[in-house]
mmCIF file of C-alpha atoms in Angstrom:
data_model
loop_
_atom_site.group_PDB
_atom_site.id
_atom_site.type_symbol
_atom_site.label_atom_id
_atom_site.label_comp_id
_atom_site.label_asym_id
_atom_site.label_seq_id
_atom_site.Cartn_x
_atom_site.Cartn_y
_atom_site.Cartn_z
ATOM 1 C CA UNK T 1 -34.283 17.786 -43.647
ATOM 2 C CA UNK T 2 -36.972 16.445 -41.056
ATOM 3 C CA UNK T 3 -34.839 13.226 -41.486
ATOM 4 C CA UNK T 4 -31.853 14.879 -39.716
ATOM 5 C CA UNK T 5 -34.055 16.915 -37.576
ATOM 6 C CA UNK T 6 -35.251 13.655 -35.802
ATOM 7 C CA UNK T 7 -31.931 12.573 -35.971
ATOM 8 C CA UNK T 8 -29.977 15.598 -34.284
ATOM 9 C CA UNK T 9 -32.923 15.439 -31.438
ATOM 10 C CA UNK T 10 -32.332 11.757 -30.935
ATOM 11 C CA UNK T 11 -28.822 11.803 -30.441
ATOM 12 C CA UNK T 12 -29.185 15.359 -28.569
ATOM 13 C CA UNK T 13 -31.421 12.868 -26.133
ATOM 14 C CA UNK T 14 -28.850 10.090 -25.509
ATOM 15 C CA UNK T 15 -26.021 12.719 -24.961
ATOM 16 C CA UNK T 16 -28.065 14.418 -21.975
ATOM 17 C CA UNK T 17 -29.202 10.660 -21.147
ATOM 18 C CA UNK T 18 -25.318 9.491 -20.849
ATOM 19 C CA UNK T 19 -24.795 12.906 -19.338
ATOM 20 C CA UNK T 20 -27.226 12.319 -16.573
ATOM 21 C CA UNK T 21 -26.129 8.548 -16.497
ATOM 22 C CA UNK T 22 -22.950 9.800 -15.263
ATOM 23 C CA UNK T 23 -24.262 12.856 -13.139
ATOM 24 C CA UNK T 24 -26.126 10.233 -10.878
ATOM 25 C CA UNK T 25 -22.648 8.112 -10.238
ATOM 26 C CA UNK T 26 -22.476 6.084 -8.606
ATOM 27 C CA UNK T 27 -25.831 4.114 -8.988
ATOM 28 C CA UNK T 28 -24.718 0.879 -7.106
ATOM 29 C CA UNK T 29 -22.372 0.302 -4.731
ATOM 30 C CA UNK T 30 -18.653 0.420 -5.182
ATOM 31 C CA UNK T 31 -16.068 -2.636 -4.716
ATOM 32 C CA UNK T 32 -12.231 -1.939 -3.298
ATOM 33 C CA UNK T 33 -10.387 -4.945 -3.962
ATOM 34 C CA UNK T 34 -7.802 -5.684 -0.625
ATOM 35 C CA UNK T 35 -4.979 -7.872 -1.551
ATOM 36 C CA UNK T 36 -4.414 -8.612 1.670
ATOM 37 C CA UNK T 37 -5.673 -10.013 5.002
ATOM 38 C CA UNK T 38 -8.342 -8.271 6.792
ATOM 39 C CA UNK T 39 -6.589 -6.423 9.682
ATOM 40 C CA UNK T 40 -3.117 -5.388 8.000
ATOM 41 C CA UNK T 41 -2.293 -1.986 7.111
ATOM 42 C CA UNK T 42 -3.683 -1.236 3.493
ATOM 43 C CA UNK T 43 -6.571 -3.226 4.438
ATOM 44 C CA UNK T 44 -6.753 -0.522 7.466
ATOM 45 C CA UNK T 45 -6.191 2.179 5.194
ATOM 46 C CA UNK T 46 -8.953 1.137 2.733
ATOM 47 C CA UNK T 47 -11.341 0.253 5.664
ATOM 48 C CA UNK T 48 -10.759 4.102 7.050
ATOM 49 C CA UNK T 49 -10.532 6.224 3.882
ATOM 50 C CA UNK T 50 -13.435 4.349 2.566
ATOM 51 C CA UNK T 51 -16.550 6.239 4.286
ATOM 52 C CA UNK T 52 -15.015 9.599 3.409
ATOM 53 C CA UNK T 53 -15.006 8.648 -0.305
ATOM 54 C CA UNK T 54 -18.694 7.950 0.319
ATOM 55 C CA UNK T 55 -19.180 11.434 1.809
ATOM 56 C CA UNK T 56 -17.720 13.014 -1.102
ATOM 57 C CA UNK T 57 -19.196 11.361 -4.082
ATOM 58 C CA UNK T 58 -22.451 11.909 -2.175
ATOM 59 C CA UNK T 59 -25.334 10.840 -0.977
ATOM 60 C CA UNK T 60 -25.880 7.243 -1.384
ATOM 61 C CA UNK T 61 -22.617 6.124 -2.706
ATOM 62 C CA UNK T 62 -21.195 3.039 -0.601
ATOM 63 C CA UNK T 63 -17.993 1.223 -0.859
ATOM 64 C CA UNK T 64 -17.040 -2.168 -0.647
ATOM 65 C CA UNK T 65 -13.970 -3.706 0.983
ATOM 66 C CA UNK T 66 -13.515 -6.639 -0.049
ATOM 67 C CA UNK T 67 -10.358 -8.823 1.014
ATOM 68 C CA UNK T 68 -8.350 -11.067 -1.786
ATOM 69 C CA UNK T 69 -5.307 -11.888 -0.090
ATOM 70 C CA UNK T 70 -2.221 -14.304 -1.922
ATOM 71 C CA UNK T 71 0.378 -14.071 -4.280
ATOM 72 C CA UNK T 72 1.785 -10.602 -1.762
ATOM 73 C CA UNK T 73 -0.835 -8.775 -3.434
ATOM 74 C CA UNK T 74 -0.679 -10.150 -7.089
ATOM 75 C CA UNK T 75 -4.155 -11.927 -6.949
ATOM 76 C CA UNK T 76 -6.044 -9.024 -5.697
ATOM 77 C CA UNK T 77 -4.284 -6.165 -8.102
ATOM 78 C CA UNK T 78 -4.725 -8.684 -11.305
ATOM 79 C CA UNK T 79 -8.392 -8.551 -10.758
ATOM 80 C CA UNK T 80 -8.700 -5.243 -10.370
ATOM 81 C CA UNK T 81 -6.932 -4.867 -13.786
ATOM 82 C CA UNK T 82 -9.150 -7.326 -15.085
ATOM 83 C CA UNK T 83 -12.466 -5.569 -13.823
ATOM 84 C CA UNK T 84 -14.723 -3.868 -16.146
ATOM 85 C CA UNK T 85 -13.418 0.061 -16.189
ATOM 86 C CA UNK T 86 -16.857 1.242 -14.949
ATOM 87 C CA UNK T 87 -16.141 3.271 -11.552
ATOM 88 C CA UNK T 88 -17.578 0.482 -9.853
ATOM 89 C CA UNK T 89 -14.233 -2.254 -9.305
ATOM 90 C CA UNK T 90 -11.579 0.002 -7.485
ATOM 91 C CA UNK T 91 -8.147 -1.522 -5.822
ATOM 92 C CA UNK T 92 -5.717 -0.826 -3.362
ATOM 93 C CA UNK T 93 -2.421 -0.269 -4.743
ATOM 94 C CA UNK T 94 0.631 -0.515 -2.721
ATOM 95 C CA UNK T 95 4.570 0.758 -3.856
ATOM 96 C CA UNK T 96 6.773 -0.658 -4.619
ATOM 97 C CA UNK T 97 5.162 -4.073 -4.034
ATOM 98 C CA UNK T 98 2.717 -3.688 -7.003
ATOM 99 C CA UNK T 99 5.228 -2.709 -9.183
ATOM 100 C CA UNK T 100 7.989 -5.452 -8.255
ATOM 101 C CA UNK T 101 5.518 -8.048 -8.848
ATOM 102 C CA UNK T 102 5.946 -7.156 -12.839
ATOM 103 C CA UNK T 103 9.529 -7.686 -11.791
ATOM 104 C CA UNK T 104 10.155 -10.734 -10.049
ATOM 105 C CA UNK T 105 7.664 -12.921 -11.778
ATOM 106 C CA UNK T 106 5.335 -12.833 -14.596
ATOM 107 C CA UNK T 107 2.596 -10.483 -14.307
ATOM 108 C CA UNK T 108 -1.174 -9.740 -16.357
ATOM 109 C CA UNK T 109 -1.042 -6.166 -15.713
ATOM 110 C CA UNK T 110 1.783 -3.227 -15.774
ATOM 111 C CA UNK T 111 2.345 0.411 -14.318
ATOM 112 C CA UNK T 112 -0.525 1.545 -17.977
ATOM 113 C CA UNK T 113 -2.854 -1.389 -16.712
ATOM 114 C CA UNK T 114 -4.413 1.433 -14.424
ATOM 115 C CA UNK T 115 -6.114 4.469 -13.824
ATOM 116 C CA UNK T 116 -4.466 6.406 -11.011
ATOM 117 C CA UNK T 117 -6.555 7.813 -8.613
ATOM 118 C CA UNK T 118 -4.791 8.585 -5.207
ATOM 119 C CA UNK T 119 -1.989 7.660 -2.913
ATOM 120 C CA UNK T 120 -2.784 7.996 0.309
ATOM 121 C CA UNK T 121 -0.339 6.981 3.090
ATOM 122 C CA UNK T 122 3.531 6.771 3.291
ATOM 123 C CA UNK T 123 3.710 4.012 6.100
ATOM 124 C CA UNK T 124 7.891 4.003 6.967
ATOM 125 C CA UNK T 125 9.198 0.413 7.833
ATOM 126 C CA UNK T 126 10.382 -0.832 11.483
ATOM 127 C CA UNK T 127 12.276 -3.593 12.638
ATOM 128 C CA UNK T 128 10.502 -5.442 15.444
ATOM 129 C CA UNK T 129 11.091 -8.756 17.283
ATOM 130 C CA UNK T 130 10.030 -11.005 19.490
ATOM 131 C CA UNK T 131 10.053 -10.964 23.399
ATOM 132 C CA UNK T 132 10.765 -14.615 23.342
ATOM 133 C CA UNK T 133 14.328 -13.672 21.056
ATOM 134 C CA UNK T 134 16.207 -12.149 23.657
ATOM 135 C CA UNK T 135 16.720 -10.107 20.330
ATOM 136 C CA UNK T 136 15.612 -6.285 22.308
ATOM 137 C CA UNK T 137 17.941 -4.119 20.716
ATOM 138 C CA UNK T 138 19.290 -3.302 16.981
ATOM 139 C CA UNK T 139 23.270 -4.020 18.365
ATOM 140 C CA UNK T 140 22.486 -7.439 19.536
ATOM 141 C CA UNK T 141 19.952 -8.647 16.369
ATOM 142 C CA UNK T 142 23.378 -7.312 13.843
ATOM 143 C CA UNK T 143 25.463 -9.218 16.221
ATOM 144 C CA UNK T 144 23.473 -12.597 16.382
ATOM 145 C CA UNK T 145 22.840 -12.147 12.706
ATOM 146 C CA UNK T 146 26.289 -11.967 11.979
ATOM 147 C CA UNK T 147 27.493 -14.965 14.399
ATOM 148 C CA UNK T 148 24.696 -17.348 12.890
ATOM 149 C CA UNK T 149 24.485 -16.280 9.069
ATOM 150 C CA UNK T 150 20.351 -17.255 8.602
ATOM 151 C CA UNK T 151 19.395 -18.303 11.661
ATOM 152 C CA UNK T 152 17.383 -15.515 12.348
ATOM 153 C CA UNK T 153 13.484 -15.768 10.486
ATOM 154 C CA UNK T 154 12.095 -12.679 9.343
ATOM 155 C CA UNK T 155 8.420 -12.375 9.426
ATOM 156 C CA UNK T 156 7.198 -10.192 6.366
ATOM 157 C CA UNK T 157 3.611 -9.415 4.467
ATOM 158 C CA UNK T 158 4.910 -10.299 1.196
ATOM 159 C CA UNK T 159 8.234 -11.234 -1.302
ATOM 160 C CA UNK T 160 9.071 -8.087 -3.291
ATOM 161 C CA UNK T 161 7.448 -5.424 -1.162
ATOM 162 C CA UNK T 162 8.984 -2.760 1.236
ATOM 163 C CA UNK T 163 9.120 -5.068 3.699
ATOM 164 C CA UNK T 164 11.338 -7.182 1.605
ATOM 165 C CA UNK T 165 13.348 -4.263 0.448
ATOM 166 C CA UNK T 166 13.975 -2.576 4.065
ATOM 167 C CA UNK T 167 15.798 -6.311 4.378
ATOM 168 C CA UNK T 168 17.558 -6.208 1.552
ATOM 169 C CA UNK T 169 18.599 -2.815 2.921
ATOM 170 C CA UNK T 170 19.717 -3.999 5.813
ATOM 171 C CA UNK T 171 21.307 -7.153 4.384
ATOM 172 C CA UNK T 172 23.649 -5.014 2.588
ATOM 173 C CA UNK T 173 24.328 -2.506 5.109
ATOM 174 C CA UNK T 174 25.091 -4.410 8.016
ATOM 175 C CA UNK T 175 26.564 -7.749 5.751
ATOM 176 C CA UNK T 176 24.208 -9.889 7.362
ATOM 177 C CA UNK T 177 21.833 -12.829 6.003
ATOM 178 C CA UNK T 178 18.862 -13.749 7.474
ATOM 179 C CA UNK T 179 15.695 -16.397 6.400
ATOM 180 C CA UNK T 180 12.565 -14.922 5.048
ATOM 181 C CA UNK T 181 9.036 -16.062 6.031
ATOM 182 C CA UNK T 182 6.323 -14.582 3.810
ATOM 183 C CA UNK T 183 2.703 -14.394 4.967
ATOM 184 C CA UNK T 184 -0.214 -13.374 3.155
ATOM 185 C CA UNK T 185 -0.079 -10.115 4.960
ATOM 186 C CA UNK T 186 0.821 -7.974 7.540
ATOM 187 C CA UNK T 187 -1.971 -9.348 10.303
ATOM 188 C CA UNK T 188 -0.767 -12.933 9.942
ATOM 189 C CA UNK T 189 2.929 -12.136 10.239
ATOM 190 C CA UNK T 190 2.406 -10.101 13.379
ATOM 191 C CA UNK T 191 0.473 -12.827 15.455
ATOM 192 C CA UNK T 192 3.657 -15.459 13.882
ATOM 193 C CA UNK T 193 5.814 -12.607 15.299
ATOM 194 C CA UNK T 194 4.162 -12.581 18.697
ATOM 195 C CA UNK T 195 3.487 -16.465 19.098
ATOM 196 C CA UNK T 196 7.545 -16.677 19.120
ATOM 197 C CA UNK T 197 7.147 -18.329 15.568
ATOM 198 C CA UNK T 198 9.487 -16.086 13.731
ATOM 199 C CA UNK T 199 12.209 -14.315 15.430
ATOM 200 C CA UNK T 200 11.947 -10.842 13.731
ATOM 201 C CA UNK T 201 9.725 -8.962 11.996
ATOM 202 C CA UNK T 202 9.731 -6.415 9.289
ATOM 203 C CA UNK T 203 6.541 -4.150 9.167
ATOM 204 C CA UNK T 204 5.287 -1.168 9.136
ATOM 205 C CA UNK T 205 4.575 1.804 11.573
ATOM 206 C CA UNK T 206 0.746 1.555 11.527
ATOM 207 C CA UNK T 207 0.529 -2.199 12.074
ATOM 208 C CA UNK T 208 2.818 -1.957 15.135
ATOM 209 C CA UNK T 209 1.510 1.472 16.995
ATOM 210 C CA UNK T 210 -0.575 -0.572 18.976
ATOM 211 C CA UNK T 211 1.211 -3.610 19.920
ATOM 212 C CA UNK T 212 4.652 -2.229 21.723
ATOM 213 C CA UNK T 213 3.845 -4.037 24.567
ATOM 214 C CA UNK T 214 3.754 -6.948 23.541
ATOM 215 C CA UNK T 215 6.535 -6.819 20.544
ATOM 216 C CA UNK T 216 10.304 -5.309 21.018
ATOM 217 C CA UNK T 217 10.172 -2.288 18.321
ATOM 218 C CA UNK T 218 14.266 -1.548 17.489
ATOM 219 C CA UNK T 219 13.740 1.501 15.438
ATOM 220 C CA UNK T 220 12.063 3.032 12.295
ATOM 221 C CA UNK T 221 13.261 3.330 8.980
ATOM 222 C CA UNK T 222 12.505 7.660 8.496
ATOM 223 C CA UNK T 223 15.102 10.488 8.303
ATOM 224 C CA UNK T 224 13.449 11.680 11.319
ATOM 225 C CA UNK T 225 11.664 10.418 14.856
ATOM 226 C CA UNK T 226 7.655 9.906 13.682
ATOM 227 C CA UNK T 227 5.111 11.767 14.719
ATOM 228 C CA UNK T 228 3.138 7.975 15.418
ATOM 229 C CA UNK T 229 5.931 7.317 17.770
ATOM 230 C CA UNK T 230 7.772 9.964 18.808
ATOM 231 C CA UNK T 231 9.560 7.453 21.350
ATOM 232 C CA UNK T 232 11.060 5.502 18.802
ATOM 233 C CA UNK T 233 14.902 6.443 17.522
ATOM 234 C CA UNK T 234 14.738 5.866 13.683
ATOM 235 C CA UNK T 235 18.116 3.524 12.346
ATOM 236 C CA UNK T 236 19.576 6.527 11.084
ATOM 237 C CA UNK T 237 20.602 7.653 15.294
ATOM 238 C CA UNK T 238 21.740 3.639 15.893
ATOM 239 C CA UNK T 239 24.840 4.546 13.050
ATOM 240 C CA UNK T 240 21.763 2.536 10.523
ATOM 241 C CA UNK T 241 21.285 4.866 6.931
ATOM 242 C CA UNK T 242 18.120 2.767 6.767
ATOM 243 C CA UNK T 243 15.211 4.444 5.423
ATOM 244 C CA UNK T 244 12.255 2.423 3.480
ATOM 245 C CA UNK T 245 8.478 2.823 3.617
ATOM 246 C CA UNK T 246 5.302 1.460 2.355
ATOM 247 C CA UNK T 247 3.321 3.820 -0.028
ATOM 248 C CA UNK T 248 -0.483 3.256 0.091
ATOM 249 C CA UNK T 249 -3.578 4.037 -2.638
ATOM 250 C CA UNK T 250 -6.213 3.542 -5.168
ATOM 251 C CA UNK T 251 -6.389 2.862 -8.461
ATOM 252 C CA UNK T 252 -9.169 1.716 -11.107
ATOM 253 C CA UNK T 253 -8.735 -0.213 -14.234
ATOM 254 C CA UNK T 254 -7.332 1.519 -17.367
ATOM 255 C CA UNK T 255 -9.968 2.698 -19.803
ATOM 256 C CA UNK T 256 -11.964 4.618 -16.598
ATOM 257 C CA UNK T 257 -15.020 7.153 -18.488
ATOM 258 C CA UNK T 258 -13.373 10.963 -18.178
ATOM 259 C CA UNK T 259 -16.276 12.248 -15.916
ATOM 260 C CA UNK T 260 -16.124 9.150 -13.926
ATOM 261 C CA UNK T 261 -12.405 9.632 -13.307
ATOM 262 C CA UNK T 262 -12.981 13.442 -12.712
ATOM 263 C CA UNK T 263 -15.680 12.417 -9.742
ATOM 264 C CA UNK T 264 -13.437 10.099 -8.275
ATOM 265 C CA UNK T 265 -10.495 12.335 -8.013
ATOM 266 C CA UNK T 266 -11.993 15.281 -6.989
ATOM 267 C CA UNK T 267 -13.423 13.080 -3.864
ATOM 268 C CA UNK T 268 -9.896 11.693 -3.412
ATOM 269 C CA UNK T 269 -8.331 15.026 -3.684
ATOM 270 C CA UNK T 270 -10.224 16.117 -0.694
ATOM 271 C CA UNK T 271 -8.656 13.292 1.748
ATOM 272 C CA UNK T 272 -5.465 15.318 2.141
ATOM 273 C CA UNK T 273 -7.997 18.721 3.810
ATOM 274 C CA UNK T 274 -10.679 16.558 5.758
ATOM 275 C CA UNK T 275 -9.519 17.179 9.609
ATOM 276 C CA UNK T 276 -11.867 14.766 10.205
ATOM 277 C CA UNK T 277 -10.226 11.851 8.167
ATOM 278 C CA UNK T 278 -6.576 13.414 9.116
ATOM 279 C CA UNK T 279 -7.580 12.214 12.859
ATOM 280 C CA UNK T 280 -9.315 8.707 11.819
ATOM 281 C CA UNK T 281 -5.738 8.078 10.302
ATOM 282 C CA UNK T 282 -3.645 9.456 12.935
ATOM 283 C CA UNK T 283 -5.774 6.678 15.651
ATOM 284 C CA UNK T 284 -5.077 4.545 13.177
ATOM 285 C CA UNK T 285 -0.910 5.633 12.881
ATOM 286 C CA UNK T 286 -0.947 6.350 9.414
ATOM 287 C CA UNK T 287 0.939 8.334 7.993
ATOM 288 C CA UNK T 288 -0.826 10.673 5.107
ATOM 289 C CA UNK T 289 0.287 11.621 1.975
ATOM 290 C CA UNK T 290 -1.924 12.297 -0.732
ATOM 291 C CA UNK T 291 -0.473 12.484 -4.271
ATOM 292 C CA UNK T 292 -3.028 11.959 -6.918
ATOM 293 C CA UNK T 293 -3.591 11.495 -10.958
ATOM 294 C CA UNK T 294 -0.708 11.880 -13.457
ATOM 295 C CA UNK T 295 1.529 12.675 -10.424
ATOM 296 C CA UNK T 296 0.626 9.441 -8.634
ATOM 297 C CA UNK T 297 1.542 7.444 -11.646
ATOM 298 C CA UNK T 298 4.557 9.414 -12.358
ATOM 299 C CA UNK T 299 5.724 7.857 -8.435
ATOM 300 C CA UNK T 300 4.438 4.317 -9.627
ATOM 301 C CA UNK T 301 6.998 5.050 -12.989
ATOM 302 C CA UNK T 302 9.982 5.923 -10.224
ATOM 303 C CA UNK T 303 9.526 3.298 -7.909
ATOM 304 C CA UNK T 304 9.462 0.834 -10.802
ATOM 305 C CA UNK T 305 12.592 1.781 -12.041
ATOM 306 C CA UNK T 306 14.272 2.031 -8.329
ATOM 307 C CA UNK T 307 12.803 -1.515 -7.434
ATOM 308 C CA UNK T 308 13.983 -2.999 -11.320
ATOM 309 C CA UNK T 309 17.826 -1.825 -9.815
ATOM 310 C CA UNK T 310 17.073 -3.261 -6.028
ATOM 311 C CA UNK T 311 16.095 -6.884 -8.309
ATOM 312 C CA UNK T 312 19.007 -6.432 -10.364
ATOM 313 C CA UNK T 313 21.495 -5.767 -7.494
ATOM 314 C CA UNK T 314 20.307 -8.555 -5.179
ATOM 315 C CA UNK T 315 22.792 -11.555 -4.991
ATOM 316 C CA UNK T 316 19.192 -14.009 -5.422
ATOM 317 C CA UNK T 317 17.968 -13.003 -7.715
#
C-alpha cells in the first residue's frame, strides 16, 4: 500500500511538473522559418504578425524570423517539417505553392506533415511591367504576347506558386505564351523587374503598393477594385476573368503537444480582432484573412486538389 502511495504522489508530481512545464511556454525563444528572401511578401507578413504573437503568448515570448530562401519555398517548409514538434520551430506556409511542391516534384513532407495554426493574409495577384517595355497597358502586353509567342520574360517568386498559376491563367485565357524567370522570391524579382531585366512581372498586391512609380501596374487579379489600391481596375473590368491570389500562414510540425497547440492558436486567433495589427498590415498592403486549425487545413486539402487539376491541365507538364 505505502508502495503505491509513493508511487501515485510521484507521478501526481511529474503531471503538475509537465503541467507547469507547459504553463510557462514558451521558455526560449521561438524560430519562424521564411522560405523566402528577406523583403518579399510572406517574409513581410511573418516580420509584422510576429511581435503580436509575442504579445499574446505573453510576457517574454520572442520570435525568430529567420530567412531560408530556394527551391520556391521547398527548402524552408522541409525543415520546418523536419523540426522537432516542440512549439519552438514554426514556418510560414504559403497556398497553393506549398502544396504544388508535393505536386510537381518530389517532396519530404505532405498536407498531414503539419500542424495548422493560422492563415493569415489573402494577397490577390497583379500583372506589372516594366517602364523600359513600352508594355503600359493589359491590351498592348496580350497584343505583343500574341505577335511574338515567348518573347516576353515573366519575372515570378517561384515555379508552382500563385504567381505561376495567375500565368497559367492568363496563358489560357488570352492564348498567349510567354518565358518564365523564377527568382528565389518576390524581392529579387521586383528589383529584375525594375532594372529592365525581365519584361513583366507577376506578383502580388503587397509587394507592389509601394513601388507604382516606378513599375507600370496593369490590373489585379480580385472580383472587385482592392481596398490597397482602390485606383487599380482588377482584369475582370479589362474583359480579363482573371482572379488568383497568394494565401499566407503558419504552421508547426505534425506531432505539436495539445496545450502547446491550444496556446498557439488562441494567440493566432486573436490576429483577425487586434486593430492594432489590422493597421500594421494595412501600411504594409496586406490583405487579412485569418482562418485557423482544422479549417485552415481543410483550405490546404482544397487548394491541393485545385492545384493537382491546374498540373494536370497544363500543356508542360
Amino acid at each position: 500500500m505505502l508502495t503505491y502511495l509513493k508511487a501515485s504522489a510521484i507521478a501526481g508530481a511529474l503531471v503538475m511538473v509537465a503541467g507547469a512545464a507547459m504553463a510557462d511556454y514558451p521558455e526560449k525563444p521561438i524560430e519562424v522559418i521564411v522560405g523566402y528572401s528577406a523583403g518579399g511578401g510572406t517574409d513581410v507578413m511573418a516580420r509584422t504578425a510576429a511581435p503580436f504573437i509575442e504579445k499574446y503568448l505573453g510576457e517574454g515570448a520572442s520570435l525568430v524570423v529567420k530567412n531560408m530562401p530556394g527551391a520556391s519555398g521547398q527548402i524552408g517548409i522541409t525543415e520546418t517539417a523536419r523540426s522537432s514538434p516542440d512549439g519552438y520551430t514554426l514556418g510560414t506556409f504559403n497556398l497553393p505553392g506549398m502544396m504544388a511542391r508535393t505536386i510537381d516534384r518530389e517532396a519530404e513532407y505532405d498536407a498531414n506533415s503539419f500542424t495548422y495554426l493560422a492563415n493569415v493574409v489573402n494577397d490577390p495577384n497583379v500583372i506589372v511591367t516594366s517602364k523600359a517595355s513600352g508594355l503600359d497597358t493589359l491590351d498592348k502586353l496580350i497584343a505583343e504576347a500574341k505577335a511574338n509567342p515567348g518573347a516576353i520574360t515573366v519575372g515570378m517568386s517561384s515555379l508552382g506558386g500563385d504567381d505561376h498559376f495567375a500565368l497559367i491563367k492568363l496563358e489560357g485565357l488570352t492564348e498567349t505564351e510567354f518565358t518564365i524567370v523564377p527568382f528565389k522570391g518576390s524581392a529579387p524579382a521586383r528589383t529584375a523587374l525594375m532594372g529592365g531585366h525581365v519584361a513583366m512581372g507577376i506578383l502580388n498586391i503587397s509587394e507592389v503598393a509601394e513601388f507604382q512609380e516606378e513599375l507600370n501596374v496593369l490590373g489585379v487579379a480580385t472580383p472587385e477594385r482592392s481596398d490597397f489600391a482602390p485606383d487599380l481596375p482588377t482584369f475582370k473590368e479589362q474583359g480579363l476573368d482573371l482572379i488568383n491570389g497568394s494565401m499566407r500562414g503558419f504552421v508547426a510540425p505534425a506531432g505539436l503537444p495539445e496545450d502547446v497547440q491550444a496556446k498557439l492558436l488562441a494567440a493566432f486567433e486573436q490576429l483577425a480582432s487586434d486593430p492594432e495589427f489590422l493597421k500594421a498590415m494595412k501600411e504594409t498592403a496586406n490583405p487579412v484573412e485569418v482562418v485557423t486549425g482544422g479549417d485552415f487545413k481543410a483550405l490546404t486539402e482544397d487548394l491541393h486538389t485545385l492545384a493537382k487539376q491546374v498540373w494536370d491541365t497544363t500543356p508542360w507538364n
